[in-house]
Coordinates of C-alpha atoms and ligand atoms in Angstrom, one line a residue:
M27 CA 37.1 8.4 14.3
Q28 CA 36.1 9.5 10.8
K29 CA 34.1 12.6 9.9
L30 CA 31.9 13.0 6.8
M31 CA 30.1 16.2 5.9
G32 CA 27.0 17.1 3.9
T33 CA 24.0 19.4 3.7
T34 CA 21.5 19.5 6.5
V35 CA 17.9 18.7 5.7
Y36 CA 16.6 18.3 9.2
G37 CA 18.6 19.0 12.3
G38 CA 19.0 16.5 15.1
I39 CA 21.3 14.0 16.7
G40 CA 20.9 10.3 15.7
R41 CA 22.9 7.3 17.0
G42 CA 23.0 3.9 15.6
V43 CA 24.7 1.4 13.4
I44 CA 25.3 2.2 9.8
K45 CA 23.0 0.2 7.5
Y46 CA 23.9 0.7 3.9
F47 CA 21.0 0.2 1.6
H48 CA 22.1 -1.3 -1.7
R49 CA 19.7 -2.5 -4.3
D50 CA 20.7 -5.6 -6.2
E51 CA 21.6 -4.0 -9.5
I52 CA 22.7 -6.7 -11.9
A53 CA 24.8 -5.8 -14.9
I54 CA 22.7 -6.3 -18.0
S55 CA 24.1 -6.6 -21.5
K56 CA 22.5 -6.7 -24.9
A57 CA 21.8 -10.2 -26.2
R58 CA 20.5 -10.9 -29.7
V59 CA 17.3 -13.0 -29.6
V60 CA 15.6 -14.8 -32.4
D61 CA 12.3 -15.3 -30.6
T62 CA 11.2 -11.7 -30.1
M63 CA 7.6 -12.9 -29.3
R64 CA 9.0 -14.7 -26.3
E65 CA 10.7 -11.5 -25.1
L66 CA 7.5 -9.5 -25.6
R67 CA 5.6 -12.1 -23.5
K68 CA 8.2 -11.9 -20.7
F69 CA 7.8 -8.1 -20.8
A70 CA 4.0 -8.3 -20.7
Y71 CA 4.1 -10.8 -17.8
A72 CA 6.5 -8.5 -15.9
R73 CA 4.2 -5.5 -16.5
N74 CA 1.2 -7.4 -15.1
E75 CA 3.1 -8.4 -12.1
V76 CA 4.4 -4.9 -11.4
E77 CA 0.9 -3.5 -11.8
E78 CA -0.4 -5.9 -9.2
E79 CA 2.5 -5.2 -6.9
L80 CA 2.0 -1.4 -7.1
K81 CA -1.7 -1.7 -6.4
K82 CA -1.0 -3.8 -3.3
L83 CA 1.7 -1.4 -2.2
Y84 CA -0.7 1.5 -2.5
E85 CA -3.4 -0.2 -0.5
Q86 CA -1.0 -1.3 2.2
S87 CA 0.6 2.2 2.4
V88 CA -2.5 4.3 2.7
P89 CA -3.3 3.3 6.3
V90 CA 0.3 3.5 7.3
V91 CA 1.7 6.7 5.7
G92 CA -1.5 8.4 4.6
E93 CA -3.0 9.0 1.2
D94 CA -0.6 11.7 0.1
E95 CA 2.6 9.8 0.6
A96 CA 1.1 6.6 -0.8
Q97 CA 0.3 8.5 -4.0
I98 CA 3.8 7.7 -5.2
F99 CA 2.6 4.2 -6.0
L100 CA -0.2 5.7 -8.2
I101 CA 2.3 7.8 -10.0
H102 CA 4.4 4.7 -10.6
Q103 CA 1.3 3.0 -12.0
M104 CA 1.0 5.9 -14.4
I105 CA 4.6 5.5 -15.5
L106 CA 4.0 1.8 -16.1
D107 CA 1.0 2.7 -18.3
D108 CA 2.7 5.5 -20.2
S109 CA 2.5 4.7 -23.9
Q110 CA 5.9 6.2 -24.8
Y111 CA 7.6 4.2 -22.0
V112 CA 5.9 0.9 -23.1
D113 CA 6.3 1.6 -26.8
S114 CA 10.0 2.2 -26.4
M115 CA 10.6 -1.2 -24.8
E116 CA 8.4 -3.1 -27.2
S117 CA 10.0 -1.5 -30.3
L118 CA 13.5 -2.1 -29.0
I119 CA 12.7 -5.8 -28.7
L120 CA 11.1 -6.0 -32.1
N121 CA 13.4 -3.7 -34.1
E122 CA 16.7 -4.6 -32.5
H123 CA 15.9 -8.2 -31.7
C124 CA 17.2 -7.6 -28.1
N125 CA 16.4 -9.2 -24.8
A126 CA 13.7 -7.7 -22.6
E127 CA 16.1 -6.7 -19.8
Y128 CA 18.2 -4.7 -22.2
A129 CA 15.1 -3.0 -23.6
V130 CA 14.3 -1.8 -20.1
V131 CA 17.8 -0.6 -19.3
R132 CA 18.1 1.2 -22.6
T133 CA 14.7 2.9 -22.1
V134 CA 15.6 4.2 -18.7
K135 CA 18.9 5.6 -20.1
M136 CA 17.1 7.2 -23.1
F137 CA 14.3 8.7 -20.9
S138 CA 16.8 10.1 -18.4
K139 CA 18.9 11.7 -21.0
M140 CA 15.9 13.2 -22.8
M141 CA 14.5 14.6 -19.6
E142 CA 17.9 16.1 -18.5
E143 CA 18.3 17.8 -21.8
T144 CA 14.8 19.3 -22.1
S145 CA 14.6 20.9 -18.7
S146 CA 16.8 23.1 -16.5
E147 CA 14.8 22.3 -13.3
S148 CA 17.4 19.7 -12.2
E149 CA 15.8 18.8 -8.8
Y150 CA 12.4 18.1 -10.3
I151 CA 13.9 16.1 -13.1
S152 CA 16.1 14.0 -10.9
E153 CA 13.0 13.1 -8.8
R154 CA 11.1 12.1 -12.0
I155 CA 14.1 10.1 -13.2
A156 CA 14.2 8.3 -9.8
D157 CA 10.5 7.4 -10.3
I158 CA 11.2 5.9 -13.7
R159 CA 14.2 3.9 -12.3
D160 CA 12.1 2.7 -9.5
V161 CA 9.4 1.3 -11.8
S162 CA 12.0 -0.1 -14.2
A163 CA 13.9 -1.9 -11.4
R164 CA 10.6 -3.7 -10.6
L165 CA 10.1 -4.7 -14.2
L166 CA 13.7 -6.1 -14.3
R167 CA 13.1 -8.1 -11.2
H168 CA 10.0 -9.7 -12.6
I169 CA 11.6 -10.3 -16.1
Q170 CA 14.4 -12.1 -14.2
N171 CA 12.1 -13.8 -11.7
R172 CA 13.9 -12.4 -8.7
D173 CA 12.3 -11.7 -5.3
E174 CA 12.1 -8.3 -3.8
K175 CA 14.9 -7.6 -1.4
D176 CA 13.8 -6.7 2.1
F177 CA 15.7 -4.0 4.0
K178 CA 15.1 -5.1 7.5
L179 CA 16.3 -3.0 10.4
D180 CA 16.8 -4.9 13.7
E181 CA 18.3 -2.1 15.7
M182 CA 18.4 1.7 15.7
S183 CA 20.2 2.5 12.5
I184 CA 21.8 5.2 10.5
V185 CA 20.3 4.4 7.1
C186 CA 22.6 5.3 4.3
A187 CA 22.5 5.0 0.5
D188 CA 23.7 6.8 -2.6
D189 CA 20.1 8.0 -2.8
F190 CA 16.8 6.4 -2.1
L191 CA 14.2 5.6 -4.6
P192 CA 10.8 7.1 -3.6
S193 CA 9.2 3.7 -2.9
E194 CA 12.2 2.7 -0.8
T195 CA 11.9 5.5 1.8
I196 CA 8.3 4.7 2.2
R197 CA 9.0 1.1 3.1
L198 CA 11.6 1.9 5.7
D199 CA 10.6 1.0 9.3
K200 CA 10.7 4.5 10.7
S201 CA 10.8 3.3 14.3
K202 CA 14.3 2.0 13.7
V203 CA 15.6 4.9 11.7
A204 CA 17.8 7.1 13.8
A205 CA 19.0 9.2 10.9
I206 CA 19.2 9.2 7.1
C207 CA 22.3 10.0 5.2
T208 CA 22.8 10.0 1.4
S209 CA 25.7 10.6 -0.9
Y210 CA 23.6 12.6 -3.4
G211 CA 20.0 13.8 -3.5
S212 CA 18.4 17.2 -3.3
A213 CA 16.7 19.2 -0.6
N214 CA 13.4 18.6 -2.3
S215 CA 13.8 14.9 -2.9
H216 CA 11.2 12.5 -1.5
T217 CA 13.8 11.4 1.1
A218 CA 14.3 15.0 2.3
I219 CA 10.6 15.7 2.4
L220 CA 9.9 12.6 4.4
A221 CA 12.7 13.3 6.9
R222 CA 11.5 16.9 7.4
T223 CA 7.9 15.8 7.8
R224 CA 8.7 13.0 10.2
G225 CA 11.4 15.0 12.1
I226 CA 14.2 12.4 11.3
P227 CA 17.7 13.8 11.4
C228 CA 18.9 13.9 7.8
I229 CA 22.0 14.9 5.8
I230 CA 22.2 14.7 2.0
G231 CA 25.1 15.3 -0.5
M232 CA 27.8 13.5 1.6
G233 CA 29.5 12.4 -1.6
G234 CA 31.4 9.2 -2.4
E235 CA 33.0 8.9 1.0
L236 CA 29.8 7.5 2.3
K237 CA 30.1 3.9 1.1
E238 CA 29.1 0.4 1.8
S239 CA 32.4 -0.5 3.6
L240 CA 31.1 1.6 6.5
E241 CA 28.3 -1.0 7.1
N242 CA 27.8 -2.0 10.7
K243 CA 30.0 0.7 12.1
Y244 CA 28.6 2.7 15.0
C245 CA 28.0 6.3 14.2
V246 CA 26.6 9.5 15.6
V247 CA 24.9 11.9 13.2
D248 CA 24.9 15.6 14.1
S249 CA 22.6 16.9 11.4
Y250 CA 22.4 20.3 13.1
S251 CA 25.9 20.8 11.7
G252 CA 25.7 18.3 8.8
I253 CA 28.3 16.0 10.2
M254 CA 28.4 12.3 10.5
Y255 CA 30.9 10.9 13.1
I256 CA 31.9 7.3 12.4
E257 CA 33.1 5.5 15.6
P258 CA 33.3 8.8 17.5
D259 CA 35.9 9.0 20.3
N260 CA 34.8 9.6 23.9
E261 CA 35.4 13.3 23.8
T262 CA 33.3 13.8 20.7
S263 CA 30.5 11.6 22.0
K264 CA 30.4 13.6 25.2
L265 CA 30.3 16.9 23.2
L266 CA 27.5 15.5 21.1
D267 CA 25.5 14.3 24.2
H268 CA 25.9 17.8 25.5
K269 CA 24.7 19.4 22.2
E270 CA 21.7 17.1 22.1
A271 CA 20.8 18.1 25.6
V272 CA 21.1 21.8 24.8
E273 CA 19.2 21.6 21.5
G274 CA 16.6 19.3 23.0
R275 CA 16.1 21.8 25.8
K276 CA 15.8 24.6 23.3
R277 CA 13.1 22.7 21.4
E278 CA 11.3 21.9 24.5
L279 CA 11.4 25.5 25.7
L280 CA 10.0 26.5 22.4
T281 CA 7.1 24.1 22.7
R282 CA 6.0 26.0 25.8
L283 CA 5.2 28.9 23.5
R284 CA 2.4 26.8 21.9
G285 CA -0.9 28.5 22.6
R286 CA 0.9 31.8 23.4
K287 CA 0.3 35.0 21.5
N288 CA 2.7 36.5 19.0
V289 CA 2.8 39.7 20.9
T290 CA 5.7 42.1 21.7
R291 CA 6.4 43.2 25.3
D292 CA 4.7 46.5 24.6
G293 CA 1.6 44.8 23.3
R294 CA 1.9 44.7 19.5
E295 CA 0.4 41.6 18.1
I296 CA 1.4 40.1 14.7
E297 CA 0.2 37.1 12.8
V298 CA 2.6 34.1 12.4
L299 CA 1.3 31.7 9.8
A300 CA 2.7 28.6 8.0
N301 CA 4.0 28.1 4.5
I302 CA 3.1 24.6 3.3
C303 CA 3.7 22.7 0.1
D304 CA 1.0 20.1 0.3
L305 CA -1.5 18.4 2.7
T306 CA 1.2 16.4 4.5
D307 CA 2.6 19.6 5.9
I308 CA -0.7 20.5 7.7
E309 CA 0.1 18.3 10.7
N310 CA 3.5 19.9 11.2
A311 CA 1.9 23.4 10.8
K312 CA -0.7 22.6 13.5
R313 CA 1.9 21.0 15.8
N314 CA 3.9 24.2 15.7
D315 CA 0.8 26.2 16.5
C316 CA 0.4 28.2 13.4
G317 CA -2.1 31.0 13.3
G318 CA -3.3 29.7 9.9
I319 CA -1.8 29.0 6.5
G320 CA -0.1 32.1 5.0
L321 CA 1.0 30.3 1.8
L322 CA -0.1 27.0 0.3
R323 CA 1.9 26.6 -2.9
S324 CA -0.8 24.8 -5.0
E325 CA 1.7 23.5 -7.6
Y326 CA 1.8 20.1 -5.9
L327 CA -1.5 19.4 -7.5
Y328 CA 0.0 19.7 -10.9
T329 CA 3.4 18.2 -10.6
G330 CA 4.1 14.5 -11.1
K331 CA 0.9 14.2 -13.2
N332 CA 0.4 13.7 -16.8
D333 CA -2.8 15.7 -17.1
F334 CA -4.3 18.8 -15.4
P335 CA -5.8 18.1 -12.0
D336 CA -9.6 18.1 -12.3
E337 CA -11.9 20.4 -10.4
E338 CA -13.1 17.6 -8.0
M339 CA -9.5 16.7 -7.0
Q340 CA -8.6 20.3 -6.4
F341 CA -11.8 20.9 -4.5
Y342 CA -11.1 17.9 -2.2
N343 CA -7.6 19.2 -1.5
Y344 CA -8.7 22.8 -0.7
R345 CA -11.7 21.7 1.4
R346 CA -9.4 19.4 3.4
V347 CA -6.9 22.2 4.3
L348 CA -9.7 24.6 5.2
T349 CA -11.5 22.1 7.4
E350 CA -8.3 21.0 9.1
M351 CA -7.5 24.7 9.9
Q352 CA -10.9 25.0 11.6
G353 CA -11.7 28.6 10.7
K354 CA -8.2 29.9 10.8
P355 CA -7.1 31.8 7.7
V356 CA -5.9 29.7 4.8
T357 CA -4.1 31.5 1.9
I358 CA -3.9 29.5 -1.2
R359 CA -1.7 30.7 -4.0
T360 CA -2.9 29.9 -7.5
M361 CA -0.5 27.8 -9.5
D362 CA 2.9 29.2 -10.2
I363 CA 4.1 26.9 -13.1
G364 CA 6.3 27.6 -16.1
A365 CA 8.3 25.6 -18.6
D366 CA 10.9 24.7 -16.0
A367 CA 8.3 22.4 -14.3
G368 CA 8.8 20.0 -17.3
L369 CA 5.0 19.2 -17.4
D370 CA 4.4 18.1 -20.9
Y371 CA 0.6 18.4 -20.6
F372 CA 0.9 22.2 -20.2
G373 CA 2.3 22.3 -23.7
L374 CA 4.7 25.2 -22.8
D375 CA 7.6 25.9 -25.1
Q376 CA 11.0 25.4 -23.7
E377 CA 12.6 28.8 -22.9
K378 CA 16.0 30.0 -22.0
N379 CA 14.9 31.9 -18.9
P380 CA 11.7 30.2 -17.6
A381 CA 12.0 32.1 -14.3
L382 CA 11.4 35.3 -16.3
G383 CA 9.2 33.7 -18.8
F384 CA 5.7 32.6 -19.6
R385 CA 4.7 31.2 -16.2
S386 CA 2.3 31.5 -13.4
I387 CA -0.5 34.1 -13.7
R388 CA 0.6 34.7 -17.3
V389 CA -0.3 31.2 -18.2
C390 CA -3.5 31.5 -16.2
L391 CA -4.6 34.6 -17.9
S392 CA -3.8 33.5 -21.4
R393 CA -5.4 30.1 -20.9
P394 CA -8.4 30.9 -18.7
Q395 CA -9.8 27.4 -18.8
I396 CA -7.0 26.1 -16.7
F397 CA -7.4 29.1 -14.4
K398 CA -11.2 28.7 -14.1
T399 CA -10.9 25.1 -13.0
Q400 CA -8.7 26.1 -10.1
L401 CA -10.9 29.2 -9.3
R402 CA -14.1 27.1 -9.4
A403 CA -12.5 24.5 -7.0
L404 CA -11.3 27.3 -4.7
Y405 CA -14.7 29.2 -4.6
R406 CA -16.6 25.9 -4.0
A407 CA -14.2 25.1 -1.1
S408 CA -14.5 28.6 0.3
I409 CA -17.6 27.7 2.4
Y410 CA -15.5 25.4 4.6
G411 CA -13.3 28.1 6.2
D412 CA -11.6 31.4 5.9
L413 CA -10.1 31.2 2.4
R414 CA -7.9 33.9 0.9
I415 CA -6.6 33.6 -2.7
L416 CA -3.1 34.9 -3.6
F417 CA -2.0 35.6 -7.1
P418 CA 1.7 35.2 -8.0
M419 CA 4.0 37.0 -10.4
I420 CA 1.8 40.1 -10.6
V421 CA 3.5 43.0 -12.5
Q422 CA 0.6 45.4 -13.2
P423 CA -2.9 46.3 -11.9
G424 CA -4.4 45.3 -15.3
E425 CA -3.7 41.7 -14.4
I426 CA -5.8 41.9 -11.2
I427 CA -8.6 43.6 -13.1
R428 CA -8.6 40.7 -15.6
I429 CA -8.5 38.1 -12.8
K430 CA -11.5 39.7 -11.2
E431 CA -13.4 39.5 -14.5
I432 CA -12.7 35.8 -14.7
I433 CA -13.7 35.4 -11.1
D434 CA -17.1 37.1 -12.0
E435 CA -17.5 34.5 -14.8
V436 CA -16.8 31.7 -12.4
K437 CA -19.2 33.0 -9.8
A438 CA -21.9 33.4 -12.5
E439 CA -21.4 29.7 -13.5
L440 CA -21.5 28.5 -9.9
I441 CA -24.8 30.4 -9.2
Q442 CA -26.3 28.9 -12.4
E443 CA -25.3 25.4 -11.2
D444 CA -26.6 26.1 -7.7
K445 CA -23.2 25.5 -6.1
P446 CA -22.6 27.5 -2.9
F447 CA -19.6 29.7 -2.4
K448 CA -18.4 32.7 -0.4
D449 CA -18.9 35.9 -2.3
D450 CA -16.3 38.0 -0.4
I451 CA -13.1 36.0 -0.5
S452 CA -10.1 38.2 0.2
L453 CA -7.9 38.5 -2.9
G454 CA -4.2 39.2 -2.6
A455 CA -1.3 40.1 -4.8
L456 CA 2.0 38.3 -4.2
I457 CA 4.5 41.1 -4.4
E458 CA 7.5 39.4 -5.8
T459 CA 8.6 41.5 -8.7
P460 CA 10.1 45.0 -8.6
A461 CA 7.3 46.2 -10.9
A462 CA 4.7 45.2 -8.3
V463 CA 6.6 47.1 -5.6
M464 CA 6.8 50.2 -7.7
L465 CA 3.1 50.0 -8.6
S466 CA 2.0 48.8 -5.1
D467 CA 0.0 52.1 -4.6
L468 CA -2.1 51.2 -7.7
L469 CA -2.3 47.5 -6.9
A470 CA -3.5 48.4 -3.5
E471 CA -6.7 49.8 -5.1
Q472 CA -7.4 46.4 -6.6
V473 CA -6.7 43.8 -3.9
D474 CA -7.5 43.1 -0.2
F475 CA -4.0 42.2 1.0
F476 CA -0.4 42.0 0.0
S477 CA 2.0 39.2 0.7
I478 CA 5.7 39.9 -0.1
G479 CA 7.5 37.0 -1.8
T480 CA 11.1 37.9 -0.8
N481 CA 12.5 34.8 -2.5
D482 CA 11.7 36.1 -5.9
L483 CA 12.0 39.7 -5.0
E484 CA 15.6 39.2 -4.0
Q485 CA 16.3 37.4 -7.3
F486 CA 14.6 39.9 -9.5
S487 CA 15.8 43.0 -7.8
N488 CA 19.4 41.8 -7.4
A489 CA 19.3 40.3 -10.9
I490 CA 20.6 36.9 -9.7
Y491 CA 18.8 33.6 -10.4
R492 CA 17.7 32.2 -7.0
H493 CA 19.3 28.8 -7.7
N494 CA 22.6 30.3 -8.8
P495 CA 25.4 29.0 -6.5
H496 CA 26.7 32.6 -6.3
F497 CA 23.3 33.9 -4.9
E498 CA 24.6 34.4 -1.4
D499 CA 27.7 36.3 -2.6
I500 CA 25.7 38.7 -4.8
V501 CA 22.7 39.5 -2.5
P502 CA 24.0 42.0 0.0
D503 CA 24.1 40.8 3.6
D504 CA 22.2 43.8 4.9
H505 CA 19.3 43.1 2.5
I506 CA 18.9 46.9 2.1
C507 CA 17.3 46.8 -1.3
V508 CA 14.5 44.3 -0.3
L509 CA 14.0 46.1 3.1
R510 CA 13.4 49.3 1.3
M511 CA 10.9 47.6 -1.0
I512 CA 9.2 46.1 2.0
K513 CA 8.8 49.6 3.4
T514 CA 7.3 50.9 0.2
V515 CA 4.8 48.0 0.0
C516 CA 3.9 48.5 3.7
D517 CA 3.4 52.2 3.3
N518 CA 1.3 51.8 0.1
G519 CA -0.7 48.9 1.4
H520 CA -1.4 50.5 4.8
A521 CA -2.4 53.8 3.1
H522 CA -5.3 51.8 1.5
G523 CA -6.1 49.8 4.6
L524 CA -4.6 46.6 3.4
K525 CA -2.7 44.1 5.6
V526 CA 0.8 43.3 4.5
Y527 CA 2.5 39.9 5.0
I528 CA 5.9 38.5 4.2
C529 CA 5.8 34.9 2.9
G530 CA 9.4 34.5 1.5
E531 CA 12.1 32.7 3.5
F532 CA 13.5 36.1 4.7
G533 CA 10.5 36.5 6.9
A534 CA 11.8 33.7 9.2
D535 CA 15.2 35.4 9.7
T536 CA 14.8 36.4 13.4
S537 CA 17.7 38.9 13.2
Y538 CA 15.3 41.0 11.1
T539 CA 12.0 40.4 13.0
E540 CA 12.4 43.7 14.9
V541 CA 12.9 45.6 11.6
F542 CA 9.8 43.9 10.1
L543 CA 7.8 45.1 13.0
D544 CA 9.3 48.6 12.8
L545 CA 8.1 48.7 9.3
H546 CA 4.6 47.6 10.5
I547 CA 4.4 44.3 8.8
D548 CA 1.1 42.7 9.8
G549 CA 2.1 39.0 9.5
L550 CA 4.9 36.6 8.8
S551 CA 4.4 33.3 7.0
V552 CA 7.2 30.9 7.6
T553 CA 8.0 27.2 7.3
P554 CA 6.2 25.3 10.2
T555 CA 9.4 24.6 12.2
N556 CA 10.2 28.3 12.2
I557 CA 6.9 29.4 13.8
L558 CA 8.0 29.0 17.4
P559 CA 11.5 30.6 17.0
V560 CA 9.8 33.6 15.3
R561 CA 7.2 33.8 18.1
K562 CA 10.0 33.7 20.7
T563 CA 11.7 36.6 19.1
I564 CA 8.5 38.7 18.8
R565 CA 7.8 38.1 22.5
S566 CA 11.2 39.4 23.4
L567 CA 10.8 42.7 21.6
N568 CA 9.8 46.1 23.0
L569 CA 8.9 48.6 20.3
S570 CA 7.7 51.4 22.5
D571 CA 10.9 53.3 22.2
R572 CA 10.4 55.5 19.1
R573 CA 14.0 56.7 19.1
Q574 CA 15.1 53.1 18.8
V575 CA 12.7 52.4 15.9
R576 CA 14.1 55.4 14.1
Q577 CA 17.6 54.2 14.7
N578 CA 16.8 50.8 13.4
I579 CA 15.3 52.2 10.3
Q580 CA 18.3 54.4 9.7
K581 CA 20.6 51.4 10.4
Y582 CA 18.9 48.9 8.2
L583 CA 17.4 51.1 5.5
K584 CA 20.1 53.7 5.5
C585 CA 17.5 56.4 5.2
Ligands
LIG613 C1 8.6 33.9 -3.0 O1 9.0 34.1 -4.2 O2 9.1 34.5 -2.0 C2 7.5 32.9 -2.7 C3 7.0 32.9 -1.5 O3 7.2 32.0 -3.6 P1 8.1 30.8 -4.1 O4 9.3 30.6 -3.2 O5 7.2 29.7 -4.2 O6 8.6 31.3 -5.5
LIG614 MG1 7.8 33.3 -5.8

């Protein structure tokens, strides 16, 4: 038996035969050509073929995986049309008299290097590089007149690869995929997102030990623990069977909580909402019986594009989430984008510390046109449900005052254009900076609710970048600082009659649910799969013992 370990993306037990996905990468070397026109024609032919192929793939994918996932093929068409990308290949052929294949390979290298050097957001960049490689692999195939390799699965399989290109995961026959394991990849890669959305056990970052020579070996993946057992012995198989039964039972028991209230034994009810990143997460949020959407990170509308999303596109997206939620609250956060997103069309200067830089509401307020487009789409969509708008990275009340002036302008425009909207949308401040905590009494005079973004609040208050590998070592285990801040925000918010939510990951930590309730948090917004575990904890609590509450506060807040 061999054991390989990696990082869990979605927990489960998967059994099957290892199928190693390897694309036919052919070594390409530079050749000097005399007839450059012939190479240009080969390149033009390949581009045409790829364009047709991508169009077909998009049309075929929409009914199977839905419009959002199929969009990857539209993004690939944009890459194919990108003038810099095309110019690079054409000028290499003309200026260096090289073969078309080499021009493609060189361009991929140059683009990858350039992107890696100009951005510190490594996960985002590696996804974009994967897209460029994907399109380029198609070009190469057509330049060399090769057929597309099919990755057919005949039996339940553990699908392995160094990493998957976006269009490869989409083409996998999911009914035969017992688990996905990759050597590299990131938690936000297309592979990871797909696995989470579909509930496929998945482990990433298994390193070089995961290799082709394992092909066809039987294997059991325990992605609860991030372990892959290759040819497990009897004892391990039995233990894993047992674990599967226990975890399965736990999940099944949790599903019984669907339709139940988030209410403590002594009758305190609290909202439990879902954090979602795009429209594909709605289904999962509903399946887990969310009380509404507590945070829709609207950045997905901007990333992976080469221009700002227009008002109609945004309106369509906001309307869709509101109608899907059928009257339940939907909190949409306005875009939180900075130089680290690597979006050229924003025209943001590179900066050393984009997390602390010109981002988010700062961009919106200094370039109101971008902000107004989003607000117009939000206000127009507001008539389709219970919309709340949340503003990120707030540090002072003046920002909210300015936001409200811009909203007044938007409303006046919509009235003039005879476009209906709700006048009284709840406006909230995302409390994710220490400044916002300290000024929460003043901010409370300006907004209708608070939502505490503990992810950023932990990083800014403990002065440690949230993606720093030492983050866990620096942030104290008892979270005393952020808990005290939550108390301040709750006290100030409640003094002004505001509801206070937590939407950072900390809100899903069930070992703190009791403390959050002791502090009178009104709602928790968590990833969809955490909704039922949080509900279970809430239902097990009894807060009627005041002495216990005081002891909890003393223990956790040390005051
Ligand atoms: C937060 O900072 O806690 C938050 C909810 O926002 P994000 O994780 O998107 O920064
Ligand atoms: Mg944040």
